[in-house]
PDB file of C-alpha atoms in Angstrom:
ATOM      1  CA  UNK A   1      -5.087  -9.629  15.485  1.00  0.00           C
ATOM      2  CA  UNK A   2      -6.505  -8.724  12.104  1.00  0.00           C
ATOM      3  CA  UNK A   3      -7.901  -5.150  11.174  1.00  0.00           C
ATOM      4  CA  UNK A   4     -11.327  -4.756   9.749  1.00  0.00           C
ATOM      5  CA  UNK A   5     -12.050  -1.339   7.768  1.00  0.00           C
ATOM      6  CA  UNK A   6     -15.240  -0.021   8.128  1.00  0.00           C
ATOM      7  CA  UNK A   7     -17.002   3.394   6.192  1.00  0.00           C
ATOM      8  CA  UNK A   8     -19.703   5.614   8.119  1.00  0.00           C
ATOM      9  CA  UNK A   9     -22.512   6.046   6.715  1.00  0.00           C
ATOM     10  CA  UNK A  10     -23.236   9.594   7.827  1.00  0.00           C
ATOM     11  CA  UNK A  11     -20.137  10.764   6.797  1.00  0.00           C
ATOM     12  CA  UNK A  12     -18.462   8.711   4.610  1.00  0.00           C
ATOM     13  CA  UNK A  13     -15.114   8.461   6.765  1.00  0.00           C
ATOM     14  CA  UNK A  14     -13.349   5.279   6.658  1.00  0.00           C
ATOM     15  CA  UNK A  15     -11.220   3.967   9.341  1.00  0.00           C
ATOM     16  CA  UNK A  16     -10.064   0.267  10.295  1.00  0.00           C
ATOM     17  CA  UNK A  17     -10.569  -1.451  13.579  1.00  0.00           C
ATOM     18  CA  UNK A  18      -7.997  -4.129  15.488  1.00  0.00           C
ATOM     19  CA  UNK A  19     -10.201  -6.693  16.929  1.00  0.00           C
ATOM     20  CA  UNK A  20     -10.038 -10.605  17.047  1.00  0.00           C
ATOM     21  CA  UNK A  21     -11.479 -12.554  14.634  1.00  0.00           C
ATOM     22  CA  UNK A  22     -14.371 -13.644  16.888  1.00  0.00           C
ATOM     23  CA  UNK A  23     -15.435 -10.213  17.030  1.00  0.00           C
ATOM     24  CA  UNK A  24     -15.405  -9.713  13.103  1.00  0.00           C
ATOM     25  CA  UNK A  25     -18.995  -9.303  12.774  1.00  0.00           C
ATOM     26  CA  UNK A  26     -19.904  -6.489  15.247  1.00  0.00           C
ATOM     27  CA  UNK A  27     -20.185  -2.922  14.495  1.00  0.00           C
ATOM     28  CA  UNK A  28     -17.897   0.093  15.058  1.00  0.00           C
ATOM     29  CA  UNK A  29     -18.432   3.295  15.854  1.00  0.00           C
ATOM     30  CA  UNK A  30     -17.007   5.910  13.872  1.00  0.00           C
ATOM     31  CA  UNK A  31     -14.579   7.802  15.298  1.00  0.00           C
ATOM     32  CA  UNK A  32     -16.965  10.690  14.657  1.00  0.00           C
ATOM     33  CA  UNK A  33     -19.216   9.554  16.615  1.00  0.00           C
ATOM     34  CA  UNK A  34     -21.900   8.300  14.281  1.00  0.00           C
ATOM     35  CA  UNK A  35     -22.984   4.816  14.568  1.00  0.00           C
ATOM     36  CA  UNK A  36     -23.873   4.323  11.131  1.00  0.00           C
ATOM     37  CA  UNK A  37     -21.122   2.271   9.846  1.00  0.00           C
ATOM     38  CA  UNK A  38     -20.764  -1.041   7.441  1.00  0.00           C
ATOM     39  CA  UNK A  39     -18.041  -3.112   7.637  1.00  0.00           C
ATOM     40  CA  UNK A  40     -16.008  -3.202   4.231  1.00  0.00           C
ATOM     41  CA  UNK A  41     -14.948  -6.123   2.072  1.00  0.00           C
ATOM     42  CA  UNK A  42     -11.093  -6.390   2.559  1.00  0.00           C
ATOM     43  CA  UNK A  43      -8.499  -7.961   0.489  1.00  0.00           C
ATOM     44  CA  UNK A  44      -6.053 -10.259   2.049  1.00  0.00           C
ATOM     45  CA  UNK A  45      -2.838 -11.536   0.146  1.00  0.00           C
ATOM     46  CA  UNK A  46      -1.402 -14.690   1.327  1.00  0.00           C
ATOM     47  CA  UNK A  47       1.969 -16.198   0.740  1.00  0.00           C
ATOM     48  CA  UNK A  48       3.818 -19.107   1.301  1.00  0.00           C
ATOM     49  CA  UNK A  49       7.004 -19.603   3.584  1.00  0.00           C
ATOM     50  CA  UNK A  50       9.212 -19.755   0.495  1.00  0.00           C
ATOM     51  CA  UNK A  51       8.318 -15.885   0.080  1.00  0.00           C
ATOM     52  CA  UNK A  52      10.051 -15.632  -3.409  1.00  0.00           C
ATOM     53  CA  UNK A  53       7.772 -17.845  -5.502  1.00  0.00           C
ATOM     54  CA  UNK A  54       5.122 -17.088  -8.108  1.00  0.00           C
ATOM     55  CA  UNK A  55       2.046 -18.752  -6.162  1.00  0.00           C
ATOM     56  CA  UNK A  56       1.996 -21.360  -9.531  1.00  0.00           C
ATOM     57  CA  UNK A  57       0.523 -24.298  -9.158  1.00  0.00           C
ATOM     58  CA  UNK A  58       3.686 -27.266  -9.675  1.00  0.00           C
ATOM     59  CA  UNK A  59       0.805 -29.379 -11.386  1.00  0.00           C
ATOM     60  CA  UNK A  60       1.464 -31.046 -14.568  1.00  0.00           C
ATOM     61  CA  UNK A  61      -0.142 -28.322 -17.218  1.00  0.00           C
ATOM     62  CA  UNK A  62      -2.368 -29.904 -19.996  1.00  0.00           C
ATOM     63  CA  UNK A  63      -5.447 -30.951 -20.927  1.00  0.00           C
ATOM     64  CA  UNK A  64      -8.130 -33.472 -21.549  1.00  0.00           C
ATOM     65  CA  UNK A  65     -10.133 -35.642 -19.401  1.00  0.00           C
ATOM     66  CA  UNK A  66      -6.649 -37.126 -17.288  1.00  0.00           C
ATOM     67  CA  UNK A  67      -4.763 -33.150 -17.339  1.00  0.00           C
ATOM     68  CA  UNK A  68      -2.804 -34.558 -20.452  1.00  0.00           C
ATOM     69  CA  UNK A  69      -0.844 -37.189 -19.329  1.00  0.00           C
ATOM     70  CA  UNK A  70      -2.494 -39.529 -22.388  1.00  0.00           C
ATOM     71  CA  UNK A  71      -2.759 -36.911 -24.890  1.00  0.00           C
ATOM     72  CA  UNK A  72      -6.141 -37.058 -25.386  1.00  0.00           C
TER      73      UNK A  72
END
């Protein structure tokens, strides 16, 4: 299950909630008490199997209207 961090509003405490992704949108209390909160924008990083590998594209670099293949 993913966490979601959320910030109070009343005051200002941030703290992250384990929920499934179907329940993303609903609020959370604060562990406070204060039901002021807004649910933050989180970062996710992604990688591939491989684990080692730069996250380049293998595409053909270039330019031009064909990605440089013609050399136009």
């Amino acid at each position: 299950m993913p966490w979601y961090e959320f910030r109070c509003r009343a005051c200002g405490a941030t703290f992250e909630v384990n929920r499934p992704m179907a329940r993303a949108g609903e609020p959370a209390p604060c562990p406070q008490g204060h039901a002021d909160t807004v649910k933050l924008l989180s970062t996710v990083a992604v990688t591939g199997r491989g684990g080692g590998g730069s996250g380049a594209s293998s595409a053909p670099a270039g330019g031009g209207c064909c990605g440089g293949g013609c050399g136009c």
